[in-house]
mmCIF file of C-alpha atoms and ligand atoms in Angstrom:
data_model
loop_
_atom_site.group_PDB
_atom_site.id
_atom_site.type_symbol
_atom_site.label_atom_id
_atom_site.label_comp_id
_atom_site.label_asym_id
_atom_site.label_seq_id
_atom_site.Cartn_x
_atom_site.Cartn_y
_atom_site.Cartn_z
ATOM 1 C CA MET A 293 0.000 0.000 0.000
ATOM 2 C CA SER A 294 3.025 2.300 0.143
ATOM 3 C CA TYR A 295 2.247 3.413 -3.398
ATOM 4 C CA PHE A 296 -0.662 5.389 -2.029
ATOM 5 C CA LYS A 297 1.165 6.745 0.978
ATOM 6 C CA PRO A 298 2.036 10.419 0.574
ATOM 7 C CA ASP A 299 5.493 11.615 1.619
ATOM 8 C CA PHE A 300 4.006 14.620 3.420
ATOM 9 C CA LEU A 301 0.617 15.658 4.783
ATOM 10 C CA PHE A 302 -0.592 19.235 5.079
ATOM 11 C CA GLU A 303 -3.952 20.578 6.127
ATOM 12 C CA HIS A 304 -4.139 23.204 3.373
ATOM 13 C CA PHE A 305 -1.923 24.240 0.438
ATOM 14 C CA SER A 306 -1.154 27.533 2.156
ATOM 15 C CA ASP A 307 0.542 25.561 4.967
ATOM 16 C CA ILE A 308 3.254 24.596 2.479
ATOM 17 C CA LYS A 309 5.787 27.282 3.291
ATOM 18 C CA LEU A 310 8.572 28.612 1.134
ATOM 19 C CA ASN A 311 11.422 27.741 3.499
ATOM 20 C CA TRP A 312 10.182 24.145 3.535
ATOM 21 C CA LEU A 313 9.991 24.063 -0.272
ATOM 22 C CA GLU A 314 13.543 25.392 -0.426
ATOM 23 C CA GLU A 315 14.729 22.727 2.001
ATOM 24 C CA GLN A 316 13.131 20.107 -0.218
ATOM 25 C CA ARG A 317 14.782 21.717 -3.263
ATOM 26 C CA VAL A 318 11.450 22.058 -5.054
ATOM 27 C CA LYS A 319 11.493 23.935 -8.365
ATOM 28 C CA HIS A 320 8.200 22.762 -9.850
ATOM 29 C CA ILE A 321 4.882 22.033 -8.140
ATOM 30 C CA PHE A 322 2.490 19.924 -10.149
ATOM 31 C CA SER A 323 -0.857 20.465 -8.522
ATOM 32 C CA ASP A 324 -4.350 19.118 -8.761
ATOM 33 C CA LEU A 325 -7.027 21.813 -8.954
ATOM 34 C CA ASP A 326 -10.455 20.848 -7.582
ATOM 35 C CA SER A 327 -10.556 20.381 -3.796
ATOM 36 C CA THR A 328 -6.792 21.026 -3.654
ATOM 37 C CA LEU A 329 -6.373 24.703 -4.551
ATOM 38 C CA THR A 330 -10.059 25.650 -4.501
ATOM 39 C CA GLY A 331 -13.551 24.162 -4.258
ATOM 40 C CA HIS A 332 -15.128 22.360 -7.217
ATOM 41 C CA GLY A 333 -15.741 24.811 -10.048
ATOM 42 C CA LYS A 334 -14.413 27.734 -8.001
ATOM 43 C CA LEU A 335 -11.719 30.303 -8.770
ATOM 44 C CA GLY A 336 -8.641 31.197 -6.733
ATOM 45 C CA ASP A 337 -9.123 33.076 -3.473
ATOM 46 C CA LYS A 338 -6.939 35.542 -1.596
ATOM 47 C CA LYS A 339 -5.003 32.725 0.112
ATOM 48 C CA PHE A 340 -4.204 31.245 -3.259
ATOM 49 C CA GLU A 341 -3.105 34.591 -4.659
ATOM 50 C CA ASN A 342 -0.751 35.214 -1.743
ATOM 51 C CA TRP A 343 0.682 31.729 -1.966
ATOM 52 C CA LEU A 344 1.257 32.053 -5.725
ATOM 53 C CA LYS A 345 2.946 35.394 -5.200
ATOM 54 C CA SER A 346 5.384 33.868 -2.712
ATOM 55 C CA LEU A 347 6.104 30.923 -5.037
ATOM 56 C CA ARG A 348 6.970 33.398 -7.760
ATOM 57 C CA GLU A 349 9.280 35.330 -5.464
ATOM 58 C CA TYR A 350 11.213 32.124 -4.905
ATOM 59 C CA ASP A 351 11.103 31.187 -8.603
ATOM 60 C CA ILE A 352 9.039 28.036 -8.009
ATOM 61 C CA GLN A 353 6.792 27.170 -10.950
ATOM 62 C CA LEU A 354 3.233 26.033 -10.291
ATOM 63 C CA ILE A 355 1.624 23.841 -12.954
ATOM 64 C CA ILE A 356 -2.007 22.721 -12.757
ATOM 65 C CA LEU A 357 -2.781 19.106 -13.676
ATOM 66 C CA SER A 358 -6.466 18.265 -13.599
ATOM 67 C CA ASN A 359 -8.564 15.386 -14.854
ATOM 68 C CA ASN A 360 -11.333 17.950 -15.290
ATOM 69 C CA SER A 361 -11.896 19.720 -18.640
ATOM 70 C CA GLN A 362 -9.433 22.185 -20.177
ATOM 71 C CA GLY A 363 -12.183 24.808 -19.987
ATOM 72 C CA ARG A 364 -12.416 24.416 -16.233
ATOM 73 C CA VAL A 365 -8.636 24.627 -15.871
ATOM 74 C CA ASP A 366 -8.431 27.711 -18.117
ATOM 75 C CA ARG A 367 -11.044 29.580 -16.071
ATOM 76 C CA PHE A 368 -8.877 29.088 -13.012
ATOM 77 C CA THR A 369 -5.443 29.757 -14.526
ATOM 78 C CA GLU A 370 -6.172 32.659 -16.875
ATOM 79 C CA PRO A 371 -6.246 35.433 -14.250
ATOM 80 C CA TYR A 372 -2.769 34.347 -13.098
ATOM 81 C CA GLY A 373 -1.082 33.259 -16.316
ATOM 82 C CA ILE A 374 0.023 29.929 -14.885
ATOM 83 C CA PRO A 375 0.285 26.799 -17.044
ATOM 84 C CA GLY A 376 -2.636 24.411 -16.673
ATOM 85 C CA TYR A 377 -3.490 21.103 -18.272
ATOM 86 C CA GLY A 378 -6.951 19.543 -18.290
ATOM 87 C CA MET A 379 -7.772 15.899 -19.049
ATOM 88 C CA ALA A 380 -4.406 15.030 -17.506
ATOM 89 C CA ASN A 381 -5.244 11.303 -17.226
ATOM 90 C CA LYS A 382 -3.973 10.986 -13.650
ATOM 91 C CA PRO A 383 -2.785 8.530 -12.379
ATOM 92 C CA ALA A 384 -1.450 7.612 -15.847
ATOM 93 C CA THR A 385 1.946 9.167 -16.473
ATOM 94 C CA THR A 386 2.522 9.281 -20.244
ATOM 95 C CA LYS A 387 0.859 12.627 -20.852
ATOM 96 C CA ILE A 388 2.358 14.164 -17.718
ATOM 97 C CA LYS A 389 5.885 13.087 -18.648
ATOM 98 C CA GLY A 390 5.418 15.124 -21.838
ATOM 99 C CA ILE A 391 4.207 18.076 -19.779
ATOM 100 C CA MET A 392 7.254 17.779 -17.499
ATOM 101 C CA GLU A 393 9.507 17.983 -20.533
ATOM 102 C CA GLU A 394 7.632 21.045 -21.794
ATOM 103 C CA GLN A 395 8.109 22.663 -18.403
ATOM 104 C CA ASN A 396 11.774 21.624 -18.055
ATOM 105 C CA ALA A 397 10.938 19.746 -14.865
ATOM 106 C CA VAL A 398 12.737 16.716 -13.446
ATOM 107 C CA PRO A 399 11.329 14.383 -10.762
ATOM 108 C CA GLU A 400 14.107 15.173 -8.241
ATOM 109 C CA THR A 401 13.060 18.810 -7.924
ATOM 110 C CA SER A 402 9.330 18.336 -8.500
ATOM 111 C CA LEU A 403 6.495 17.997 -6.047
ATOM 112 C CA PHE A 404 3.076 16.526 -6.713
ATOM 113 C CA LEU A 405 0.286 18.164 -4.718
ATOM 114 C CA GLY A 406 -3.247 16.841 -4.448
ATOM 115 C CA ASP A 407 -6.168 15.794 -2.291
ATOM 116 C CA GLN A 408 -6.673 12.254 -3.605
ATOM 117 C CA LEU A 409 -4.628 9.130 -3.014
ATOM 118 C CA PHE A 410 -5.721 7.155 -6.064
ATOM 119 C CA THR A 411 -5.166 9.893 -8.587
ATOM 120 C CA ASP A 412 -2.744 12.492 -7.218
ATOM 121 C CA VAL A 413 -0.483 10.670 -4.767
ATOM 122 C CA TRP A 414 -0.251 7.517 -6.840
ATOM 123 C CA CYS A 415 0.493 9.586 -9.945
ATOM 124 C CA GLY A 416 3.245 11.574 -8.232
ATOM 125 C CA LYS A 417 4.842 8.383 -6.923
ATOM 126 C CA ARG A 418 4.807 6.796 -10.344
ATOM 127 C CA LEU A 419 6.560 9.878 -11.706
ATOM 128 C CA GLY A 420 9.221 9.622 -8.996
ATOM 129 C CA MET A 421 8.294 12.942 -7.381
ATOM 130 C CA LYS A 422 7.818 13.867 -3.758
ATOM 131 C CA THR A 423 4.126 13.829 -2.919
ATOM 132 C CA VAL A 424 2.010 16.037 -0.677
ATOM 133 C CA LEU A 425 -1.546 15.179 0.318
ATOM 134 C CA VAL A 426 -3.804 17.984 1.531
ATOM 135 C CA HIS A 427 -7.229 17.805 3.097
ATOM 136 C CA PRO A 428 -9.924 18.571 0.517
ATOM 137 C CA VAL A 429 -11.143 22.157 0.383
ATOM 138 C CA ASN A 430 -14.930 22.310 1.000
ATOM 139 C CA PRO A 431 -15.491 18.530 1.269
ATOM 140 C CA GLU A 432 -19.236 18.974 1.861
ATOM 141 C CA HIS A 433 -19.712 20.274 -1.666
ATOM 142 C CA GLU A 434 -18.127 17.434 -3.585
ATOM 143 C CA PRO A 435 -19.865 15.495 -6.338
ATOM 144 C CA TRP A 436 -21.037 12.017 -5.269
ATOM 145 C CA ASN A 437 -18.362 10.090 -7.207
ATOM 146 C CA VAL A 438 -15.572 11.973 -5.431
ATOM 147 C CA ALA A 439 -17.263 11.288 -2.085
ATOM 148 C CA LEU A 440 -17.368 7.583 -2.910
ATOM 149 C CA LYS A 441 -13.688 7.505 -3.810
ATOM 150 C CA ARG A 442 -12.888 9.146 -0.477
ATOM 151 C CA LYS A 443 -14.678 6.355 1.389
ATOM 152 C CA LEU A 444 -12.434 3.846 -0.366
ATOM 153 C CA GLU A 445 -9.402 5.961 0.479
ATOM 154 C CA THR A 446 -10.347 5.864 4.142
ATOM 155 C CA LEU A 447 -10.374 2.072 4.017
ATOM 156 C CA ILE A 448 -6.932 2.013 2.383
ATOM 157 C CA ARG A 449 -5.456 4.427 4.917
ATOM 158 C CA ARG A 450 -6.491 2.137 7.765
ATOM 159 C CA ARG A 451 -4.171 -0.519 6.372
ATOM 160 C CA TRP A 452 -1.038 1.612 6.324
HETATM 161 MG MG1 MG B 1346 -8.954 17.011 -6.405
#
């Protein structure tokens, strides 16, 4: 089950501080969107904007990887001009390896950030990156299929 075990756990993305990212030698953060950086269908909030600003100050590139549509990703990324990829096929890695090349990212200095074990954490592990699991933002407003997946995740976690 260690394939689903994240390297680090944080309550919220904004708890991931810059000095910690520097210690971990992170240059690229590949992040899930929905329930990780914002609620389902929602845009970035003030916390996100401040966090992004600090990443930029430290020259850390944030890249959005979502299994949701490109349209959804674009609505989120456009105000900030950050790269974002929809239909990312997580936890499959072929498409994302291409994206890593495009972004000049290597696994050793990349971090995968997400709220789901089966898609985000597993995907990051398969890519050889460090993985961070966060608690979902607004869990009470999730679609039913995401809620179901979380129940399965809870069962898996008990066996760690
Ligand atoms: Mg998510």
